[in-house]
Amino acid sequence: MIFPASFLRKFLVAALLLVAACGSPQEREAKHIESGKTLYDSGDLVKAILEFRNALQINPRGVEARYYVGLILERQGNLPAALSAFQEVSLQDATHRDAQRKLGQYALMGANPEKALLHADKLIALEPKSPEGHTMRAAALLMEGKIADVDVEAKAALALKPNDPDALIVLASQRARQKQFAEAAAFIDQGLAADQGNTQLWSVKLKLLRDQGRNAEANDVLRKLMSIEPDNPRHVLELADNLRQDNKLAEAQDIFRQAIGRSAAPTLLINAYADFL
């Protein structure tokens, strides 16, 4: 059968459009990754992880999609699965800086300073001008009780990034272990002077004040944390408990009411208030 030229042209065009629509595996993988990133940034983790897993169906060795799967699992609270994802990324690409950083953090959380030091050294080798490897080394050395060496690494981090909060927190923790509370507080205040909104620094300051029995000042820090994170019930509940222990129940209840009134998403605060009562 002989087909007319017009039919053949239409068939050829349709075939070309079909091929273009399908795209190469690399193009389809890239589209899933970009879609996943957009969904991740918008907070839709359920749909985002599906996109990244679709990308991994196309390329099981894709480190970018695997890394994002790890981030999502971490945010969902599935830390063992997140750790496994970051380990897989590191196996596929030993130069993946973010994966090394995550693995070092998990090693510190797991009280494994030896492994944290290995990842810290990799970070330093991959990016020698970044403070992160040095702060990780400092934290691991502090965990091992090598107090003198902590100063060297933390100050190396500060030389690369003055007022680096992680380095200052490690130095404050080191001084606190030695009961040098004034020096510890000075490091935290240095960081807060540069970044008033850093909740990690305020949390360390809170612990230092508690350890010294300076409860009124600790309550002031909790008020500061409430102003930074108005929807976090932990700060409100902690301050209310402190006030109740001081027989200031009416003030404690006012703290809850004010926080609920200011909150854009008060459900957690309302539930915490119900538990408090």
PDB file of C-alpha atoms in Angstrom:
ATOM      1  CA  MET A   1       0.000   0.000   0.000  1.00  0.00           C
ATOM      2  CA  ILE A   2       1.303   3.402  -0.945  1.00  0.00           C
ATOM      3  CA  PHE A   3       0.515   6.183   1.555  1.00  0.00           C
ATOM      4  CA  PRO A   4       0.065   9.773   0.376  1.00  0.00           C
ATOM      5  CA  ALA A   5       2.915  12.134   1.107  1.00  0.00           C
ATOM      6  CA  SER A   6       0.713  14.269   3.374  1.00  0.00           C
ATOM      7  CA  PHE A   7      -0.071  11.236   5.553  1.00  0.00           C
ATOM      8  CA  LEU A   8       3.604  10.322   5.832  1.00  0.00           C
ATOM      9  CA  ARG A   9       4.476  13.883   6.836  1.00  0.00           C
ATOM     10  CA  LYS A  10       1.806  13.868   9.552  1.00  0.00           C
ATOM     11  CA  PHE A  11       3.006  10.476  10.805  1.00  0.00           C
ATOM     12  CA  LEU A  12       6.601  11.683  10.929  1.00  0.00           C
ATOM     13  CA  VAL A  13       5.630  14.830  12.820  1.00  0.00           C
ATOM     14  CA  ALA A  14       3.579  12.803  15.316  1.00  0.00           C
ATOM     15  CA  ALA A  15       6.464  10.399  15.855  1.00  0.00           C
ATOM     16  CA  LEU A  16       8.880  13.268  16.447  1.00  0.00           C
ATOM     17  CA  LEU A  17       6.485  14.882  18.924  1.00  0.00           C
ATOM     18  CA  LEU A  18       6.138  11.595  20.787  1.00  0.00           C
ATOM     19  CA  VAL A  19       9.892  11.200  21.060  1.00  0.00           C
ATOM     20  CA  ALA A  20      10.238  14.810  22.224  1.00  0.00           C
ATOM     21  CA  ALA A  21       7.503  14.321  24.802  1.00  0.00           C
ATOM     22  CA  CYS A  22       9.150  11.257  26.229  1.00  0.00           C
ATOM     23  CA  GLY A  23      12.621  12.834  26.311  1.00  0.00           C
ATOM     24  CA  SER A  24      15.844  11.127  27.234  1.00  0.00           C
ATOM     25  CA  PRO A  25      16.236   9.384  30.616  1.00  0.00           C
ATOM     26  CA  GLN A  26      18.485  12.228  31.753  1.00  0.00           C
ATOM     27  CA  GLU A  27      15.837  14.805  30.836  1.00  0.00           C
ATOM     28  CA  ARG A  28      13.084  12.893  32.616  1.00  0.00           C
ATOM     29  CA  GLU A  29      15.280  12.460  35.701  1.00  0.00           C
ATOM     30  CA  ALA A  30      16.049  16.197  35.713  1.00  0.00           C
ATOM     31  CA  LYS A  31      12.348  17.074  35.461  1.00  0.00           C
ATOM     32  CA  HIS A  32      11.467  14.869  38.429  1.00  0.00           C
ATOM     33  CA  ILE A  33      14.296  16.401  40.462  1.00  0.00           C
ATOM     34  CA  GLU A  34      13.279  19.975  39.655  1.00  0.00           C
ATOM     35  CA  SER A  35       9.648  19.188  40.444  1.00  0.00           C
ATOM     36  CA  GLY A  36      10.740  17.523  43.689  1.00  0.00           C
ATOM     37  CA  LYS A  37      12.790  20.562  44.707  1.00  0.00           C
ATOM     38  CA  THR A  38       9.856  22.891  44.070  1.00  0.00           C
ATOM     39  CA  LEU A  39       7.562  20.711  46.171  1.00  0.00           C
ATOM     40  CA  TYR A  40      10.224  20.383  48.889  1.00  0.00           C
ATOM     41  CA  ASP A  41      10.638  24.165  49.095  1.00  0.00           C
ATOM     42  CA  SER A  42       6.861  24.585  49.345  1.00  0.00           C
ATOM     43  CA  GLY A  43       6.725  22.099  52.232  1.00  0.00           C
ATOM     44  CA  ASP A  44       4.825  19.355  50.378  1.00  0.00           C
ATOM     45  CA  LEU A  45       7.141  16.555  51.484  1.00  0.00           C
ATOM     46  CA  VAL A  46       4.820  13.685  50.528  1.00  0.00           C
ATOM     47  CA  LYS A  47       4.654  14.671  46.867  1.00  0.00           C
ATOM     48  CA  ALA A  48       8.293  15.770  46.836  1.00  0.00           C
ATOM     49  CA  ILE A  49       9.606  12.376  47.923  1.00  0.00           C
ATOM     50  CA  LEU A  50       7.526  10.705  45.205  1.00  0.00           C
ATOM     51  CA  GLU A  51       9.200  12.894  42.581  1.00  0.00           C
ATOM     52  CA  PHE A  52      12.679  12.095  43.887  1.00  0.00           C
ATOM     53  CA  ARG A  53      11.872   8.384  43.991  1.00  0.00           C
ATOM     54  CA  ASN A  54      10.634   8.623  40.407  1.00  0.00           C
ATOM     55  CA  ALA A  55      14.017  10.119  39.534  1.00  0.00           C
ATOM     56  CA  LEU A  56      15.726   7.206  41.305  1.00  0.00           C
ATOM     57  CA  GLN A  57      13.633   4.746  39.296  1.00  0.00           C
ATOM     58  CA  ILE A  58      15.253   6.229  36.198  1.00  0.00           C
ATOM     59  CA  ASN A  59      18.737   6.517  37.722  1.00  0.00           C
ATOM     60  CA  PRO A  60      19.184   4.436  40.898  1.00  0.00           C
ATOM     61  CA  ARG A  61      22.660   5.935  41.370  1.00  0.00           C
ATOM     62  CA  GLY A  62      21.439   9.535  41.278  1.00  0.00           C
ATOM     63  CA  VAL A  63      23.032  11.256  44.278  1.00  0.00           C
ATOM     64  CA  GLU A  64      20.997  14.480  44.144  1.00  0.00           C
ATOM     65  CA  ALA A  65      17.643  12.711  44.347  1.00  0.00           C
ATOM     66  CA  ARG A  66      18.969  10.343  47.023  1.00  0.00           C
ATOM     67  CA  TYR A  67      20.237  13.247  49.117  1.00  0.00           C
ATOM     68  CA  TYR A  68      16.852  14.962  48.999  1.00  0.00           C
ATOM     69  CA  VAL A  69      15.143  11.720  49.986  1.00  0.00           C
ATOM     70  CA  GLY A  70      17.427  11.731  53.039  1.00  0.00           C
ATOM     71  CA  LEU A  71      16.488  15.334  53.866  1.00  0.00           C
ATOM     72  CA  ILE A  72      12.784  14.539  53.646  1.00  0.00           C
ATOM     73  CA  LEU A  73      13.082  11.388  55.766  1.00  0.00           C
ATOM     74  CA  GLU A  74      14.984  13.441  58.332  1.00  0.00           C
ATOM     75  CA  ARG A  75      12.265  16.097  58.444  1.00  0.00           C
ATOM     76  CA  GLN A  76       9.672  13.352  58.815  1.00  0.00           C
ATOM     77  CA  GLY A  77      11.539  12.003  61.853  1.00  0.00           C
ATOM     78  CA  ASN A  78      12.737   8.765  60.236  1.00  0.00           C
ATOM     79  CA  LEU A  79      16.379   9.237  61.204  1.00  0.00           C
ATOM     80  CA  PRO A  80      17.619   5.659  60.567  1.00  0.00           C
ATOM     81  CA  ALA A  81      16.283   5.754  56.988  1.00  0.00           C
ATOM     82  CA  ALA A  82      17.683   9.263  56.504  1.00  0.00           C
ATOM     83  CA  LEU A  83      21.099   8.120  57.694  1.00  0.00           C
ATOM     84  CA  SER A  84      20.961   5.197  55.265  1.00  0.00           C
ATOM     85  CA  ALA A  85      20.178   7.596  52.401  1.00  0.00           C
ATOM     86  CA  PHE A  86      23.104   9.871  53.282  1.00  0.00           C
ATOM     87  CA  GLN A  87      25.419   6.859  53.518  1.00  0.00           C
ATOM     88  CA  GLU A  88      24.325   5.749  50.051  1.00  0.00           C
ATOM     89  CA  VAL A  89      25.053   9.231  48.686  1.00  0.00           C
ATOM     90  CA  SER A  90      28.525   9.105  50.230  1.00  0.00           C
ATOM     91  CA  LEU A  91      29.167   5.685  48.698  1.00  0.00           C
ATOM     92  CA  GLN A  92      28.147   6.932  45.263  1.00  0.00           C
ATOM     93  CA  ASP A  93      30.044  10.224  45.603  1.00  0.00           C
ATOM     94  CA  ALA A  94      32.682  10.535  48.319  1.00  0.00           C
ATOM     95  CA  THR A  95      33.102  14.225  47.408  1.00  0.00           C
ATOM     96  CA  HIS A  96      29.482  15.105  48.231  1.00  0.00           C
ATOM     97  CA  ARG A  97      30.122  17.746  50.878  1.00  0.00           C
ATOM     98  CA  ASP A  98      26.579  17.931  52.277  1.00  0.00           C
ATOM     99  CA  ALA A  99      26.413  14.170  52.736  1.00  0.00           C
ATOM    100  CA  GLN A 100      29.720  14.218  54.638  1.00  0.00           C
ATOM    101  CA  ARG A 101      28.378  16.997  56.855  1.00  0.00           C
ATOM    102  CA  LYS A 102      25.194  15.050  57.590  1.00  0.00           C
ATOM    103  CA  LEU A 103      27.088  11.854  58.340  1.00  0.00           C
ATOM    104  CA  GLY A 104      29.369  13.740  60.708  1.00  0.00           C
ATOM    105  CA  GLN A 105      26.378  15.215  62.512  1.00  0.00           C
ATOM    106  CA  TYR A 106      24.773  11.798  62.859  1.00  0.00           C
ATOM    107  CA  ALA A 107      28.047  10.422  64.231  1.00  0.00           C
ATOM    108  CA  LEU A 108      28.070  13.144  66.885  1.00  0.00           C
ATOM    109  CA  MET A 109      24.424  12.454  67.738  1.00  0.00           C
ATOM    110  CA  GLY A 110      25.310   8.779  68.069  1.00  0.00           C
ATOM    111  CA  ALA A 111      28.222   9.599  70.411  1.00  0.00           C
ATOM    112  CA  ASN A 112      30.751   8.279  67.903  1.00  0.00           C
ATOM    113  CA  PRO A 113      33.519  10.900  67.887  1.00  0.00           C
ATOM    114  CA  GLU A 114      35.941   8.713  65.914  1.00  0.00           C
ATOM    115  CA  LYS A 115      33.572   8.528  62.964  1.00  0.00           C
ATOM    116  CA  ALA A 116      32.752  12.239  63.297  1.00  0.00           C
ATOM    117  CA  LEU A 117      36.462  13.049  63.043  1.00  0.00           C
ATOM    118  CA  LEU A 118      36.716  11.052  59.807  1.00  0.00           C
ATOM    119  CA  HIS A 119      33.881  13.020  58.224  1.00  0.00           C
ATOM    120  CA  ALA A 120      35.278  16.286  59.603  1.00  0.00           C
ATOM    121  CA  ASP A 121      38.615  15.585  57.921  1.00  0.00           C
ATOM    122  CA  LYS A 122      36.823  14.878  54.647  1.00  0.00           C
ATOM    123  CA  LEU A 123      34.944  18.171  54.946  1.00  0.00           C
ATOM    124  CA  ILE A 124      38.176  20.075  55.541  1.00  0.00           C
ATOM    125  CA  ALA A 125      39.791  18.414  52.530  1.00  0.00           C
ATOM    126  CA  LEU A 126      36.775  19.128  50.309  1.00  0.00           C
ATOM    127  CA  GLU A 127      36.342  22.727  51.384  1.00  0.00           C
ATOM    128  CA  PRO A 128      39.318  24.034  53.372  1.00  0.00           C
ATOM    129  CA  LYS A 129      37.935  27.584  53.574  1.00  0.00           C
ATOM    130  CA  SER A 130      34.714  26.471  55.302  1.00  0.00           C
ATOM    131  CA  PRO A 131      34.554  26.411  59.131  1.00  0.00           C
ATOM    132  CA  GLU A 132      32.254  23.375  59.288  1.00  0.00           C
ATOM    133  CA  GLY A 133      34.948  20.695  59.301  1.00  0.00           C
ATOM    134  CA  HIS A 134      36.824  22.433  62.108  1.00  0.00           C
ATOM    135  CA  THR A 135      33.714  22.892  64.253  1.00  0.00           C
ATOM    136  CA  MET A 136      32.880  19.222  63.753  1.00  0.00           C
ATOM    137  CA  ARG A 137      36.403  18.268  64.791  1.00  0.00           C
ATOM    138  CA  ALA A 138      36.134  20.529  67.836  1.00  0.00           C
ATOM    139  CA  ALA A 139      32.837  18.931  68.889  1.00  0.00           C
ATOM    140  CA  ALA A 140      34.236  15.416  68.446  1.00  0.00           C
ATOM    141  CA  LEU A 141      37.373  16.263  70.419  1.00  0.00           C
ATOM    142  CA  LEU A 142      35.226  17.729  73.199  1.00  0.00           C
ATOM    143  CA  MET A 143      33.286  14.471  73.272  1.00  0.00           C
ATOM    144  CA  GLU A 144      36.598  12.624  73.662  1.00  0.00           C
ATOM    145  CA  GLY A 145      37.620  14.927  76.509  1.00  0.00           C
ATOM    146  CA  LYS A 146      40.588  16.391  74.635  1.00  0.00           C
ATOM    147  CA  ILE A 147      39.970  19.843  76.048  1.00  0.00           C
ATOM    148  CA  ALA A 148      43.171  21.542  74.880  1.00  0.00           C
ATOM    149  CA  ASP A 149      42.672  20.440  71.274  1.00  0.00           C
ATOM    150  CA  VAL A 150      39.138  21.841  71.225  1.00  0.00           C
ATOM    151  CA  ASP A 151      40.459  25.404  71.366  1.00  0.00           C
ATOM    152  CA  VAL A 152      42.702  24.841  68.360  1.00  0.00           C
ATOM    153  CA  GLU A 153      39.926  23.571  66.083  1.00  0.00           C
ATOM    154  CA  ALA A 154      37.223  25.977  67.255  1.00  0.00           C
ATOM    155  CA  LYS A 155      39.516  28.965  66.832  1.00  0.00           C
ATOM    156  CA  ALA A 156      40.517  27.704  63.382  1.00  0.00           C
ATOM    157  CA  ALA A 157      36.817  27.797  62.501  1.00  0.00           C
ATOM    158  CA  LEU A 158      36.467  31.320  63.901  1.00  0.00           C
ATOM    159  CA  ALA A 159      39.453  32.438  61.850  1.00  0.00           C
ATOM    160  CA  LEU A 160      37.573  31.326  58.735  1.00  0.00           C
ATOM    161  CA  LYS A 161      34.209  32.692  59.895  1.00  0.00           C
ATOM    162  CA  PRO A 162      34.246  35.154  62.795  1.00  0.00           C
ATOM    163  CA  ASN A 163      31.289  34.678  65.187  1.00  0.00           C
ATOM    164  CA  ASP A 164      30.507  31.237  63.764  1.00  0.00           C
ATOM    165  CA  PRO A 165      27.766  30.086  66.181  1.00  0.00           C
ATOM    166  CA  ASP A 166      28.724  26.411  66.141  1.00  0.00           C
ATOM    167  CA  ALA A 167      32.348  27.163  67.038  1.00  0.00           C
ATOM    168  CA  LEU A 168      31.255  29.557  69.799  1.00  0.00           C
ATOM    169  CA  ILE A 169      28.858  26.956  71.212  1.00  0.00           C
ATOM    170  CA  VAL A 170      31.641  24.353  71.327  1.00  0.00           C
ATOM    171  CA  LEU A 171      33.948  26.809  73.112  1.00  0.00           C
ATOM    172  CA  ALA A 172      31.178  27.718  75.566  1.00  0.00           C
ATOM    173  CA  SER A 173      30.519  24.026  76.256  1.00  0.00           C
ATOM    174  CA  GLN A 174      34.212  23.454  76.838  1.00  0.00           C
ATOM    175  CA  ARG A 175      34.409  26.326  79.362  1.00  0.00           C
ATOM    176  CA  ALA A 176      31.203  25.182  81.074  1.00  0.00           C
ATOM    177  CA  ARG A 177      32.702  21.715  81.616  1.00  0.00           C
ATOM    178  CA  GLN A 178      35.544  23.459  83.396  1.00  0.00           C
ATOM    179  CA  LYS A 179      33.039  25.501  85.459  1.00  0.00           C
ATOM    180  CA  GLN A 180      34.294  28.677  83.797  1.00  0.00           C
ATOM    181  CA  PHE A 181      30.783  30.049  83.380  1.00  0.00           C
ATOM    182  CA  ALA A 182      31.764  33.677  82.818  1.00  0.00           C
ATOM    183  CA  GLU A 183      33.988  32.747  79.869  1.00  0.00           C
ATOM    184  CA  ALA A 184      31.316  30.405  78.519  1.00  0.00           C
ATOM    185  CA  ALA A 185      28.725  33.175  78.666  1.00  0.00           C
ATOM    186  CA  ALA A 186      31.121  35.565  76.930  1.00  0.00           C
ATOM    187  CA  PHE A 187      31.379  33.271  73.909  1.00  0.00           C
ATOM    188  CA  ILE A 188      27.582  32.983  73.660  1.00  0.00           C
ATOM    189  CA  ASP A 189      27.102  36.722  74.060  1.00  0.00           C
ATOM    190  CA  GLN A 190      29.646  37.266  71.288  1.00  0.00           C
ATOM    191  CA  GLY A 191      27.525  35.171  68.976  1.00  0.00           C
ATOM    192  CA  LEU A 192      24.268  36.842  70.034  1.00  0.00           C
ATOM    193  CA  ALA A 193      25.754  40.278  69.417  1.00  0.00           C
ATOM    194  CA  ALA A 194      26.163  39.199  65.792  1.00  0.00           C
ATOM    195  CA  ASP A 195      22.879  37.261  65.507  1.00  0.00           C
ATOM    196  CA  GLN A 196      20.101  38.038  67.991  1.00  0.00           C
ATOM    197  CA  GLY A 197      17.749  35.566  66.354  1.00  0.00           C
ATOM    198  CA  ASN A 198      19.896  32.437  66.738  1.00  0.00           C
ATOM    199  CA  THR A 199      17.830  30.052  68.867  1.00  0.00           C
ATOM    200  CA  GLN A 200      20.729  27.629  69.370  1.00  0.00           C
ATOM    201  CA  LEU A 201      22.792  30.351  71.029  1.00  0.00           C
ATOM    202  CA  TRP A 202      19.872  31.383  73.227  1.00  0.00           C
ATOM    203  CA  SER A 203      19.277  27.744  74.201  1.00  0.00           C
ATOM    204  CA  VAL A 204      22.900  27.357  75.307  1.00  0.00           C
ATOM    205  CA  LYS A 205      22.630  30.605  77.266  1.00  0.00           C
ATOM    206  CA  LEU A 206      19.498  29.192  78.910  1.00  0.00           C
ATOM    207  CA  LYS A 207      21.339  26.041  79.968  1.00  0.00           C
ATOM    208  CA  LEU A 208      24.275  28.041  81.364  1.00  0.00           C
ATOM    209  CA  LEU A 209      21.931  30.137  83.488  1.00  0.00           C
ATOM    210  CA  ARG A 210      20.068  27.067  84.737  1.00  0.00           C
ATOM    211  CA  ASP A 211      23.304  25.330  85.670  1.00  0.00           C
ATOM    212  CA  GLN A 212      24.163  28.328  87.836  1.00  0.00           C
ATOM    213  CA  GLY A 213      20.701  28.497  89.438  1.00  0.00           C
ATOM    214  CA  ARG A 214      19.980  31.902  87.880  1.00  0.00           C
ATOM    215  CA  ASN A 215      16.314  31.124  87.320  1.00  0.00           C
ATOM    216  CA  ALA A 216      14.954  34.658  86.888  1.00  0.00           C
ATOM    217  CA  GLU A 217      17.455  35.325  84.089  1.00  0.00           C
ATOM    218  CA  ALA A 218      16.669  31.924  82.582  1.00  0.00           C
ATOM    219  CA  ASN A 219      12.991  32.921  82.450  1.00  0.00           C
ATOM    220  CA  ASP A 220      13.964  36.099  80.584  1.00  0.00           C
ATOM    221  CA  VAL A 221      15.760  33.961  78.010  1.00  0.00           C
ATOM    222  CA  LEU A 222      12.639  31.805  77.625  1.00  0.00           C
ATOM    223  CA  ARG A 223      10.638  34.974  76.938  1.00  0.00           C
ATOM    224  CA  LYS A 224      13.168  35.884  74.278  1.00  0.00           C
ATOM    225  CA  LEU A 225      12.865  32.433  72.696  1.00  0.00           C
ATOM    226  CA  MET A 226       9.080  32.829  72.714  1.00  0.00           C
ATOM    227  CA  SER A 227       9.393  36.085  70.796  1.00  0.00           C
ATOM    228  CA  ILE A 228      11.642  34.409  68.195  1.00  0.00           C
ATOM    229  CA  GLU A 229       9.542  31.227  67.884  1.00  0.00           C
ATOM    230  CA  PRO A 230       6.003  32.259  68.852  1.00  0.00           C
ATOM    231  CA  ASP A 231       4.453  28.973  67.697  1.00  0.00           C
ATOM    232  CA  ASN A 232       6.858  26.714  69.612  1.00  0.00           C
ATOM    233  CA  PRO A 233       4.945  25.361  72.644  1.00  0.00           C
ATOM    234  CA  ARG A 234       8.094  24.076  74.347  1.00  0.00           C
ATOM    235  CA  HIS A 235       9.288  27.538  75.410  1.00  0.00           C
ATOM    236  CA  VAL A 236       5.832  28.542  76.648  1.00  0.00           C
ATOM    237  CA  LEU A 237       5.322  25.318  78.606  1.00  0.00           C
ATOM    238  CA  GLU A 238       8.781  25.526  80.162  1.00  0.00           C
ATOM    239  CA  LEU A 239       8.310  29.126  81.275  1.00  0.00           C
ATOM    240  CA  ALA A 240       4.824  28.374  82.605  1.00  0.00           C
ATOM    241  CA  ASP A 241       6.170  25.410  84.597  1.00  0.00           C
ATOM    242  CA  ASN A 242       8.904  27.603  86.070  1.00  0.00           C
ATOM    243  CA  LEU A 243       6.344  30.195  87.121  1.00  0.00           C
ATOM    244  CA  ARG A 244       4.060  27.556  88.620  1.00  0.00           C
ATOM    245  CA  GLN A 245       6.965  26.231  90.708  1.00  0.00           C
ATOM    246  CA  ASP A 246       7.391  29.793  91.995  1.00  0.00           C
ATOM    247  CA  ASN A 247       3.676  29.811  92.952  1.00  0.00           C
ATOM    248  CA  LYS A 248       2.869  32.247  90.133  1.00  0.00           C
ATOM    249  CA  LEU A 249       0.043  30.233  88.571  1.00  0.00           C
ATOM    250  CA  ALA A 250      -1.943  33.248  87.370  1.00  0.00           C
ATOM    251  CA  GLU A 251       1.129  34.626  85.576  1.00  0.00           C
ATOM    252  CA  ALA A 252       1.788  31.207  84.060  1.00  0.00           C
ATOM    253  CA  GLN A 253      -1.748  31.060  82.667  1.00  0.00           C
ATOM    254  CA  ASP A 254      -1.389  34.585  81.282  1.00  0.00           C
ATOM    255  CA  ILE A 255       1.771  33.465  79.467  1.00  0.00           C
ATOM    256  CA  PHE A 256      -0.244  30.776  77.690  1.00  0.00           C
ATOM    257  CA  ARG A 257      -3.157  33.087  76.843  1.00  0.00           C
ATOM    258  CA  GLN A 258      -0.866  35.752  75.417  1.00  0.00           C
ATOM    259  CA  ALA A 259       1.069  33.185  73.368  1.00  0.00           C
ATOM    260  CA  ILE A 260      -2.152  31.681  71.972  1.00  0.00           C
ATOM    261  CA  GLY A 261      -3.425  35.148  71.088  1.00  0.00           C
ATOM    262  CA  ARG A 262      -0.219  36.010  69.193  1.00  0.00           C
ATOM    263  CA  SER A 263       0.164  32.685  67.411  1.00  0.00           C
ATOM    264  CA  ALA A 264      -0.677  32.234  63.749  1.00  0.00           C
ATOM    265  CA  ALA A 265      -1.099  28.467  64.331  1.00  0.00           C
ATOM    266  CA  PRO A 266      -2.243  28.076  67.943  1.00  0.00           C
ATOM    267  CA  THR A 267      -3.343  24.421  67.940  1.00  0.00           C
ATOM    268  CA  LEU A 268      -0.146  23.080  69.540  1.00  0.00           C
ATOM    269  CA  LEU A 269      -0.181  25.855  72.137  1.00  0.00           C
ATOM    270  CA  ILE A 270      -3.835  25.171  72.980  1.00  0.00           C
ATOM    271  CA  ASN A 271      -3.059  21.469  73.430  1.00  0.00           C
ATOM    272  CA  ALA A 272      -0.052  22.315  75.609  1.00  0.00           C
ATOM    273  CA  TYR A 273      -2.231  24.673  77.679  1.00  0.00           C
ATOM    274  CA  ALA A 274      -4.806  21.913  78.175  1.00  0.00           C
ATOM    275  CA  ASP A 275      -2.059  19.553  79.400  1.00  0.00           C
ATOM    276  CA  PHE A 276      -0.696  22.293  81.675  1.00  0.00           C
ATOM    277  CA  LEU A 277      -4.082  22.791  83.317  1.00  0.00           C
TER     278      LEU A 277
END
